[in-house]
Short mmCIF file of C-alpha atoms in Angstrom, two decimals:
data_model
loop_
_atom_site.label_atom_id
_atom_site.label_comp_id
_atom_site.label_asym_id
_atom_site.label_seq_id
_atom_site.Cartn_x
_atom_site.Cartn_y
_atom_site.Cartn_z
CA MET A 17 3.19 -80.52 -11.63
CA LYS A 18 2.68 -76.82 -10.86
CA LYS A 19 3.43 -74.67 -7.82
CA PHE A 20 2.66 -71.13 -6.72
CA VAL A 21 5.50 -68.79 -5.89
CA ILE A 22 4.05 -66.00 -3.73
CA GLU A 23 5.80 -62.86 -2.54
CA GLY A 24 4.11 -61.72 0.63
CA GLY A 25 3.47 -58.29 2.01
CA HIS A 26 1.26 -56.74 -0.67
CA LYS A 27 -2.04 -55.16 0.34
CA LEU A 28 -4.96 -56.08 -1.93
CA ASN A 29 -7.16 -53.37 -3.39
CA GLY A 30 -9.53 -53.46 -6.36
CA LYS A 31 -12.33 -55.47 -7.95
CA ILE A 32 -12.74 -59.21 -8.50
CA ARG A 33 -15.55 -60.88 -10.43
CA VAL A 34 -16.77 -63.96 -8.52
CA SER A 35 -17.18 -67.11 -10.61
CA GLY A 36 -20.13 -69.46 -10.63
CA SER A 37 -20.43 -72.13 -7.96
CA LYS A 38 -18.73 -75.44 -8.67
CA ASN A 39 -20.75 -77.16 -5.95
CA ALA A 40 -23.98 -75.96 -7.54
CA ALA A 41 -22.94 -76.73 -11.11
CA LEU A 42 -21.94 -80.36 -10.55
CA PRO A 43 -25.34 -81.77 -9.44
CA ILE A 44 -27.08 -79.55 -11.99
CA LEU A 45 -24.97 -81.08 -14.75
CA ALA A 46 -25.72 -84.55 -13.37
CA ALA A 47 -29.45 -83.76 -13.55
CA THR A 48 -29.20 -83.30 -17.33
CA LEU A 49 -29.11 -87.11 -17.46
CA MET A 50 -32.82 -86.99 -16.62
CA THR A 51 -34.04 -85.46 -19.87
CA GLU A 52 -33.85 -86.38 -23.54
CA ASP A 53 -33.71 -82.68 -24.46
CA GLU A 54 -30.81 -80.27 -24.68
CA CYS A 55 -29.97 -77.98 -21.74
CA ARG A 56 -27.99 -74.75 -21.46
CA ILE A 57 -26.12 -74.04 -18.21
CA SER A 58 -24.38 -70.65 -17.93
CA ASN A 59 -22.01 -69.00 -15.44
CA VAL A 60 -20.15 -72.32 -15.08
CA PRO A 61 -16.58 -72.00 -13.73
CA ASP A 62 -13.83 -73.51 -15.85
CA LEU A 63 -12.39 -75.93 -13.30
CA SER A 64 -10.87 -79.39 -13.40
CA ASP A 65 -13.85 -80.85 -11.50
CA ILE A 66 -16.25 -79.42 -14.09
CA ARG A 67 -14.18 -80.94 -16.89
CA VAL A 68 -14.30 -84.31 -15.11
CA MET A 69 -18.09 -84.11 -14.86
CA CYS A 70 -18.31 -83.35 -18.59
CA GLU A 71 -16.11 -86.40 -19.22
CA LEU A 72 -18.42 -88.54 -17.08
CA LEU A 73 -21.53 -87.25 -18.86
CA GLY A 74 -19.88 -88.17 -22.16
CA GLU A 75 -19.37 -91.74 -20.95
CA LEU A 76 -23.04 -91.82 -19.96
CA GLY A 77 -24.25 -90.68 -23.37
CA VAL A 78 -24.61 -86.92 -22.91
CA GLU A 79 -22.45 -84.78 -25.18
CA THR A 80 -21.25 -81.47 -23.74
CA GLU A 81 -19.91 -78.30 -25.31
CA PHE A 82 -18.12 -75.95 -22.91
CA SER A 83 -17.23 -72.42 -24.00
CA ASP A 84 -17.09 -69.01 -22.30
CA GLY A 85 -18.76 -70.22 -19.12
CA VAL A 86 -21.63 -71.96 -20.92
CA ILE A 87 -22.18 -75.70 -21.10
CA LEU A 88 -24.60 -77.09 -23.67
CA THR A 89 -25.69 -80.67 -23.03
CA LYS A 90 -27.10 -82.95 -25.72
CA PRO A 91 -28.26 -86.51 -24.95
CA VAL A 92 -27.27 -89.00 -27.65
CA ASP A 93 -27.47 -92.38 -25.88
CA ASN A 94 -29.57 -93.21 -22.81
CA THR A 95 -28.25 -96.74 -22.25
CA GLY A 96 -25.14 -95.98 -20.19
CA TYR A 97 -25.34 -96.34 -16.43
CA GLU A 98 -21.78 -96.84 -15.13
CA ALA A 99 -19.54 -94.28 -13.43
CA THR A 100 -16.18 -96.01 -13.45
CA TRP A 101 -13.45 -95.88 -10.85
CA GLU A 102 -11.22 -94.11 -13.37
CA ILE A 103 -13.62 -91.16 -13.27
CA VAL A 104 -14.76 -91.26 -9.64
CA LYS A 105 -11.17 -91.37 -8.36
CA LYS A 106 -10.63 -87.94 -9.96
CA MET A 107 -13.65 -86.37 -8.30
CA ARG A 108 -15.60 -87.76 -5.38
CA ALA A 109 -18.66 -85.66 -6.30
CA SER A 110 -19.16 -87.96 -9.30
CA VAL A 111 -21.48 -89.85 -6.95
CA CYS A 112 -24.11 -87.19 -7.65
CA VAL A 113 -25.04 -89.07 -10.86
CA LEU A 114 -26.44 -91.92 -8.74
CA GLY A 115 -29.91 -90.46 -8.19
CA PRO A 116 -30.39 -89.16 -11.75
CA LEU A 117 -29.34 -92.52 -13.24
CA LEU A 118 -31.72 -94.49 -11.04
CA ALA A 119 -34.58 -92.13 -11.87
CA ALA A 120 -34.01 -91.89 -15.61
CA ARG A 121 -32.46 -95.27 -16.47
CA SER A 122 -33.66 -97.50 -13.61
CA ARG A 123 -30.18 -98.70 -12.76
CA ALA A 124 -26.76 -97.40 -11.84
CA LYS A 125 -23.29 -98.77 -11.31
CA VAL A 126 -21.13 -96.21 -9.57
CA SER A 127 -17.66 -96.73 -8.17
CA TYR A 128 -17.68 -96.46 -4.41
CA PRO A 129 -16.06 -93.09 -3.63
CA GLY A 130 -13.00 -93.34 -1.44
CA GLY A 131 -11.86 -91.23 1.47
CA CYS A 132 -10.08 -87.93 1.14
CA ASN A 133 -7.80 -85.66 3.10
CA ILE A 134 -10.63 -83.95 4.94
CA GLY A 135 -11.69 -87.20 6.60
CA THR A 136 -14.22 -89.98 6.16
CA ARG A 137 -17.19 -89.04 3.98
CA PRO A 138 -19.62 -91.99 3.98
CA ILE A 139 -22.49 -92.24 1.51
CA ASP A 140 -24.87 -94.07 3.84
CA LEU A 141 -27.42 -91.24 3.65
CA HIS A 142 -27.46 -91.43 -0.16
CA LEU A 143 -28.22 -95.15 -0.04
CA LYS A 144 -30.72 -94.81 2.82
CA GLY A 145 -32.80 -92.20 1.00
CA LEU A 146 -32.71 -93.97 -2.35
CA ARG A 147 -33.70 -97.27 -0.69
CA GLU A 148 -36.70 -95.47 0.79
CA LEU A 149 -37.72 -94.63 -2.78
CA GLY A 150 -37.56 -98.29 -3.78
CA THR A 151 -33.99 -98.89 -4.96
CA ASN A 152 -32.24 -102.19 -4.30
CA PHE A 153 -28.49 -101.93 -3.75
CA ASP A 154 -25.58 -104.33 -3.76
CA ILE A 155 -21.97 -103.34 -3.20
CA GLU A 156 -19.55 -105.61 -5.04
CA HIS A 157 -15.93 -105.25 -6.16
CA GLY A 158 -15.85 -101.60 -5.12
CA TYR A 159 -19.00 -100.63 -7.01
CA ILE A 160 -22.48 -99.61 -5.90
CA HIS A 161 -25.03 -101.50 -7.99
CA GLY A 162 -28.50 -99.98 -7.84
CA GLU A 163 -31.72 -101.07 -9.53
CA SER A 164 -35.08 -99.33 -9.39
CA ARG A 165 -37.79 -100.84 -11.55
CA ARG A 166 -40.19 -98.16 -10.36
CA LEU A 167 -39.45 -95.46 -7.79
CA ARG A 168 -42.17 -94.62 -5.28
CA GLY A 169 -42.52 -91.48 -3.21
CA ALA A 170 -41.82 -91.80 0.51
CA LYS A 171 -41.44 -89.87 3.72
CA MET A 172 -37.92 -90.03 5.08
CA TYR A 173 -35.49 -88.57 7.60
CA LEU A 174 -32.14 -87.76 6.01
CA GLY A 175 -30.11 -86.60 8.99
CA GLY A 176 -26.74 -88.13 9.78
CA HIS A 177 -24.20 -88.17 12.60
CA PHE A 178 -22.76 -84.80 11.53
CA GLY A 179 -26.02 -83.29 10.29
CA SER A 180 -27.45 -83.09 6.80
CA SER A 181 -25.67 -83.97 3.54
CA VAL A 182 -25.76 -81.75 0.48
CA LEU A 183 -24.99 -84.46 -2.07
CA ALA A 184 -27.30 -86.99 -0.40
CA THR A 185 -30.11 -84.43 -0.51
CA ALA A 186 -29.30 -83.73 -4.17
CA ASN A 187 -29.31 -87.41 -5.10
CA VAL A 188 -32.56 -88.20 -3.30
CA MET A 189 -34.33 -85.04 -4.48
CA SER A 190 -33.33 -85.72 -8.09
CA ALA A 191 -34.55 -89.31 -7.96
CA ALA A 192 -37.82 -88.33 -6.26
CA VAL A 193 -38.67 -85.99 -9.14
CA LEU A 194 -39.48 -88.99 -11.38
CA ALA A 195 -40.95 -91.20 -8.64
CA ASP A 196 -44.64 -92.05 -8.31
CA GLY A 197 -46.39 -89.88 -5.73
CA GLU A 198 -45.09 -87.48 -3.13
CA THR A 199 -41.74 -87.53 -1.36
CA VAL A 200 -41.07 -85.64 1.87
CA ILE A 201 -37.42 -85.24 2.89
CA SER A 202 -36.97 -84.21 6.52
CA HIS A 203 -33.62 -82.88 7.75
CA ALA A 204 -32.69 -82.02 4.19
CA ALA A 205 -29.61 -79.91 3.53
CA ALA A 206 -30.55 -76.23 3.20
CA GLU A 207 -27.46 -74.96 1.34
CA PRO A 208 -27.90 -72.52 -1.57
CA GLU A 209 -26.51 -75.22 -3.86
CA VAL A 210 -29.53 -77.42 -3.01
CA VAL A 211 -31.84 -74.51 -3.80
CA ALA A 212 -30.07 -74.03 -7.14
CA LEU A 213 -30.57 -77.68 -8.08
CA ALA A 214 -34.25 -77.49 -7.13
CA GLU A 215 -34.65 -74.36 -9.27
CA PHE A 216 -33.05 -76.11 -12.24
CA LEU A 217 -35.19 -79.23 -11.82
CA ASN A 218 -38.31 -77.08 -11.54
CA ALA A 219 -37.29 -75.31 -14.74
CA MET A 220 -37.19 -78.78 -16.31
CA GLY A 221 -40.76 -79.47 -15.18
CA ALA A 222 -40.27 -80.87 -11.67
CA LYS A 223 -42.51 -79.95 -8.75
CA ILE A 224 -40.29 -79.26 -5.75
CA SER A 225 -41.12 -77.01 -2.81
CA GLY A 226 -39.32 -76.21 0.42
CA ALA A 227 -35.76 -76.20 -0.91
CA GLY A 228 -33.67 -73.99 1.36
CA SER A 229 -35.41 -75.37 4.45
CA SER A 230 -34.99 -78.64 6.31
CA ARG A 231 -38.18 -80.05 4.77
CA ILE A 232 -38.37 -80.58 1.02
CA VAL A 233 -41.52 -81.84 -0.70
CA VAL A 234 -41.33 -83.40 -4.16
CA GLU A 235 -44.38 -84.29 -6.22
CA GLY A 236 -43.34 -86.83 -8.82
CA VAL A 237 -43.79 -86.10 -12.54
CA SER A 238 -43.64 -88.43 -15.53
CA GLU A 239 -40.90 -86.69 -17.47
CA LEU A 240 -38.59 -83.69 -17.63
CA HIS A 241 -37.77 -81.39 -20.52
CA GLY A 242 -34.73 -79.28 -21.36
CA ALA A 243 -34.06 -76.00 -19.58
CA GLU A 244 -31.71 -73.05 -19.25
CA TYR A 245 -30.17 -72.03 -15.94
CA ARG A 246 -27.58 -69.56 -14.67
CA VAL A 247 -25.42 -70.99 -11.88
CA ILE A 248 -25.34 -69.04 -8.62
CA PRO A 249 -22.13 -67.27 -7.52
CA ASP A 250 -19.62 -69.31 -5.57
CA ARG A 251 -20.00 -68.46 -1.89
CA ILE A 252 -16.76 -70.22 -0.92
CA GLU A 253 -14.73 -68.31 -3.49
CA THR A 254 -16.43 -65.17 -2.21
CA LEU A 255 -15.52 -65.79 1.43
CA THR A 256 -11.96 -66.67 0.40
CA HIS A 257 -11.54 -63.26 -1.26
CA VAL A 258 -13.25 -61.53 1.67
CA MET A 259 -10.67 -63.06 3.98
CA ALA A 260 -7.89 -62.14 1.55
CA ALA A 261 -8.95 -58.53 1.99
CA GLY A 262 -8.94 -59.02 5.74
CA ILE A 263 -5.59 -60.76 6.09
CA THR A 264 -3.78 -58.18 3.91
CA ARG A 265 -5.69 -55.29 5.57
CA GLY A 266 -6.87 -54.32 2.09
CA ARG A 267 -10.16 -53.51 0.39
CA LEU A 268 -11.86 -55.63 -2.27
CA ARG A 269 -15.10 -55.22 -4.21
CA LEU A 270 -16.44 -58.67 -5.10
CA LEU A 271 -18.72 -58.28 -8.09
CA GLY A 272 -21.50 -60.80 -8.61
CA ALA A 273 -21.29 -62.09 -5.03
CA GLU A 274 -24.45 -62.90 -3.06
CA PRO A 275 -24.19 -61.52 0.50
CA ASP A 276 -27.26 -63.47 1.70
CA HIS A 277 -25.33 -66.74 1.26
CA LEU A 278 -22.67 -65.66 3.78
CA SER A 279 -24.55 -64.34 6.81
CA ALA A 280 -22.74 -66.56 9.35
CA VAL A 281 -19.37 -65.67 7.84
CA THR A 282 -19.94 -61.92 7.69
CA ASP A 283 -21.28 -61.95 11.25
CA LYS A 284 -18.07 -63.55 12.54
CA LEU A 285 -15.84 -61.36 10.39
CA GLY A 286 -17.55 -58.20 11.58
CA GLY A 287 -16.73 -59.20 15.15
CA ILE A 288 -13.01 -59.53 14.45
CA GLY A 289 -12.51 -56.37 12.43
CA VAL A 290 -13.24 -57.32 8.82
CA GLN A 291 -16.13 -55.24 7.51
CA VAL A 292 -18.38 -56.61 4.76
CA ASP A 293 -20.82 -54.19 3.11
CA ARG A 294 -23.43 -54.75 0.44
CA ILE A 295 -22.93 -52.89 -2.81
CA GLU A 296 -25.07 -52.72 -5.94
CA ASP A 297 -23.51 -55.77 -7.64
CA GLY A 298 -22.08 -57.78 -4.78
CA LEU A 299 -20.16 -56.80 -1.67
CA GLU A 300 -17.15 -54.88 -0.45
CA ALA A 301 -14.76 -56.21 2.20
CA TYR A 302 -12.05 -54.33 4.04
CA ALA A 303 -9.96 -54.26 7.21
CA THR A 304 -7.67 -51.48 8.37
CA GLY A 305 -6.72 -52.34 11.94
CA ASP A 306 -5.80 -55.31 14.11
CA ILE A 307 -7.68 -58.57 13.71
CA LYS A 308 -9.37 -59.72 16.92
CA PRO A 309 -9.55 -63.36 18.03
CA ALA A 310 -12.74 -65.42 17.67
CA ASP A 311 -14.45 -68.65 18.65
CA ILE A 312 -15.63 -70.45 15.48
CA THR A 313 -17.65 -73.67 15.10
CA THR A 314 -18.34 -75.10 11.66
CA LEU A 315 -21.90 -76.30 11.07
CA PRO A 316 -24.18 -77.19 8.16
CA TYR A 317 -25.75 -74.20 6.42
CA PRO A 318 -26.68 -71.57 7.51
CA GLY A 319 -23.87 -72.03 10.03
CA PHE A 320 -20.20 -71.24 9.43
CA PRO A 321 -19.15 -73.45 6.47
CA THR A 322 -16.52 -76.13 6.87
CA ASP A 323 -15.23 -75.09 3.44
CA GLY A 324 -14.20 -71.75 4.95
CA GLN A 325 -12.46 -73.17 8.02
CA ALA A 326 -8.90 -73.26 6.63
CA GLN A 327 -9.16 -69.72 5.27
CA MET A 328 -10.48 -68.45 8.62
CA MET A 329 -7.65 -70.23 10.41
CA ALA A 330 -5.11 -68.43 8.24
CA LEU A 331 -6.75 -65.10 9.02
CA LEU A 332 -6.92 -65.78 12.77
CA ALA A 333 -3.26 -66.85 12.76
CA THR A 334 -2.55 -63.12 12.35
CA ALA A 335 -5.02 -62.01 15.04
CA ASN A 336 -4.13 -60.25 18.27
CA GLY A 337 -4.99 -63.02 20.73
CA THR A 338 -6.06 -66.67 20.94
CA SER A 339 -8.85 -68.14 18.81
CA PHE A 340 -10.64 -71.48 18.87
CA ILE A 341 -11.92 -73.26 15.75
CA THR A 342 -14.07 -76.35 16.28
CA GLU A 343 -14.86 -78.59 13.31
CA ARG A 344 -18.31 -80.19 13.62
CA VAL A 345 -18.76 -81.27 9.99
CA PHE A 346 -15.45 -83.06 9.24
CA PRO A 347 -13.64 -83.42 12.59
CA ASP A 348 -10.40 -84.53 10.93
CA ARG A 349 -10.18 -81.56 8.57
CA PHE A 350 -6.94 -80.11 9.89
CA MET A 351 -4.31 -81.12 7.32
CA HIS A 352 -3.43 -77.43 6.86
CA VAL A 353 -2.38 -76.90 10.50
CA ALA A 354 1.12 -78.29 10.06
CA GLU A 355 1.70 -76.26 6.89
CA LEU A 356 0.51 -73.02 8.49
CA ASN A 357 2.87 -73.71 11.37
CA ARG A 358 5.71 -74.04 8.84
CA LEU A 359 4.97 -70.43 7.95
CA GLY A 360 5.36 -69.42 11.57
CA ALA A 361 1.78 -69.76 12.82
CA ASP A 362 1.18 -71.01 16.37
CA ILE A 363 -1.62 -73.57 16.09
CA ARG A 364 -2.21 -76.77 18.01
CA ARG A 365 -4.98 -79.29 17.69
CA ALA A 366 -7.04 -80.59 20.60
CA GLY A 367 -9.43 -83.20 19.19
CA PRO A 368 -11.94 -81.48 16.87
CA THR A 369 -10.69 -78.04 17.98
CA ALA A 370 -7.71 -76.01 16.81
CA VAL A 371 -6.26 -73.49 19.22
CA VAL A 372 -4.86 -70.58 17.21
CA ASN A 373 -2.48 -68.21 18.99
CA GLY A 374 -2.05 -65.13 16.84
CA VAL A 375 1.50 -64.17 15.90
CA ASP A 376 3.09 -60.88 14.92
CA LYS A 377 4.28 -62.17 11.57
CA LEU A 378 4.43 -65.13 9.23
CA SER A 379 7.47 -65.97 7.10
CA GLY A 380 7.76 -67.63 3.69
CA ALA A 381 8.57 -71.33 3.38
CA GLN A 382 8.08 -74.40 1.20
CA ILE A 383 4.60 -75.80 1.90
CA MET A 384 2.16 -78.23 0.36
CA ALA A 385 -1.60 -78.10 -0.30
CA ALA A 386 -3.27 -81.25 1.02
CA ASP A 387 -6.77 -80.52 -0.28
CA LEU A 388 -8.76 -77.81 -2.03
CA ARG A 389 -9.73 -75.52 0.86
CA ALA A 390 -6.52 -76.17 2.79
CA GLY A 391 -4.70 -74.90 -0.30
CA ALA A 392 -6.80 -71.73 -0.31
CA GLY A 393 -5.94 -71.13 3.34
CA LEU A 394 -2.25 -71.48 2.54
CA VAL A 395 -2.54 -68.95 -0.28
CA LEU A 396 -4.04 -66.43 2.15
CA ALA A 397 -1.26 -66.98 4.67
CA ALA A 398 1.38 -66.66 1.94
CA LEU A 399 -0.06 -63.27 0.93
CA VAL A 400 1.17 -61.80 4.22
CA ALA A 401 4.19 -63.99 4.96
CA GLU A 402 7.52 -62.15 4.85
CA GLY A 403 9.60 -63.16 1.86
CA VAL A 404 8.63 -65.85 -0.64
CA THR A 405 6.39 -68.87 -0.13
CA GLU A 406 6.21 -71.81 -2.52
CA ILE A 407 2.97 -73.80 -2.45
CA HIS A 408 3.19 -77.23 -4.06
CA ARG A 409 0.36 -79.45 -5.37
CA VAL A 410 -1.74 -76.52 -6.51
CA TYR A 411 -3.85 -78.90 -8.60
CA HIS A 412 -5.94 -79.24 -5.44
CA ILE A 413 -6.65 -75.50 -5.54
CA ASP A 414 -7.50 -75.65 -9.25
CA ARG A 415 -10.37 -77.99 -8.45
CA GLY A 416 -12.36 -75.17 -6.88
CA TYR A 417 -10.92 -71.78 -7.86
CA GLU A 418 -11.01 -70.44 -11.39
CA SER A 419 -7.76 -68.59 -12.17
CA ILE A 420 -7.19 -67.74 -8.52
CA GLU A 421 -3.67 -66.38 -9.09
CA GLU A 422 -4.83 -64.16 -11.97
CA LYS A 423 -7.67 -62.71 -9.91
CA LEU A 424 -5.46 -62.01 -6.92
CA CYS A 425 -2.66 -60.55 -9.05
CA SER A 426 -5.18 -58.18 -10.63
CA VAL A 427 -5.70 -56.57 -7.21
CA GLY A 428 -2.08 -56.35 -6.12
CA ALA A 429 -0.85 -59.84 -5.17
CA GLN A 430 2.46 -61.17 -6.47
CA ILE A 431 1.87 -64.79 -7.49
CA GLU A 432 3.57 -66.83 -10.17
CA ARG A 433 2.45 -70.25 -11.35
CA THR A 434 5.47 -72.27 -12.37
CA GLU A 435 6.73 -75.81 -12.76
CA ALA A 436 7.57 -77.63 -9.56
CA GLU A 437 10.78 -79.56 -9.36
CA ALA A 438 10.48 -83.31 -9.78
CA PRO A 439 10.43 -85.15 -6.43
#
C-alpha cells in the first residue's frame, strides 16, 4: 500500500495539463456495449476506475485496448449480461452498464452496489426510470436482475430526495436510445458528463436533444453504430488545481480546462480572493493575499459540486474568518473533517453543515484518505502545512486523479509516493 509524503510550504507556479474526465469516460465506455462496431475514445485518463471498467467490458464480451489516452473497443461476444460483485465492489459506478445491457441484450444481472464513505447512494432512481421504459426487476442474493423484452418510450420524472442523479440519468438515457418511441426525462441531471454521454450516443446514431437541461428528449432508434469521441476535460481535477493555487497563494495555468463547467466554483472563489481568468487554452488561477471566509452550499449542477467540497474546506481552513459549508447532495460527506483537524484546522460539524474557523497555520501529521475527494482535500492542506505530512490510503486518490503527485511536483510541490508501513 502506498502513501504520500508531502513537505509543506512551497508556493505553486507553472502549467498543468488537465486530464480527461473520469466521470464522463465511464458511462461512455459502458455505452459501447450498445453497438456491434468498434469505437475509439480519446483523452481518457489512466486511472484505476477506468481499468476496472475495461475489465468489466471484457467480462461482458467487449475487448479493449488502452494506450496513450486512447481506448479502442471491439465487441466479440454479445451474450454476457452479468456485472459480478467482484467487479462492482471495486467501483460503484459499474452500475452504469445496467441501462446499456437492458437496451442491447434485453437483460442484466448487476451486483447491487454497496454504500461508501460519502454516505448512502441508493439506486432507486435508476430502477424507477428503467421500469418506466418497461423493465421488470427482481433483487435476489445481492443482485439486480432486469429483463426487458422490448423497451418502450415513456414520460417520466427522475428527481430524487437530494435532486437529480447523474448515473441514473445516464442509465435511463442510454436505455431509451434503443426503445420504441419517444422518451421524455424530466428533472434530468444537467452535468457536463451527461452532455458528453449524449454527444457520444448521438455520434453513434442516437437522437437525443435537451442534454444539459432538466428535460431530455430521446427518440428511439433501431440500432447504433461505432463512433469516435474525445472525452471532455475533468472539471473536478481542474477545480482541485485551482484551489491548490489558492491555498499556496501561487499561480497556475491549467491547460485544456473548460471554464464554462466551473461557473459556480469560480464565482465563489472570486469572492474569497482566488482569481480565475480565461486564457486561450484553459484558465489561470492565482491568489496573492489573505483568503476570505465564505458560505458554501453544495447542489446538483450548475451549483457548487459536492465533489469539490473537501477541497474547498481545506482552502477555507486557511481563511481569515469563519466559513460555513452545507452539504445538500451527500449530507454525511464529512469524513475528511477529523483528518483536517489533525493538521491543526478548526472545523466542527453541525448536522449537514461544517463550521470552518480559519487558522493561522496548519502543521504536518499522519493522516488517512477516506475517499477520493477527501483525499484530494488532504493533499491541498498538506501543501501548506508546516513540516511533513504523510497521507495513507492514497489508492482512493488514484481512482480520480491521474499522476496527481507528478503534476503538482512539476509546479513546485514536494511530494513523494512511497510504501506505507504494514499495519
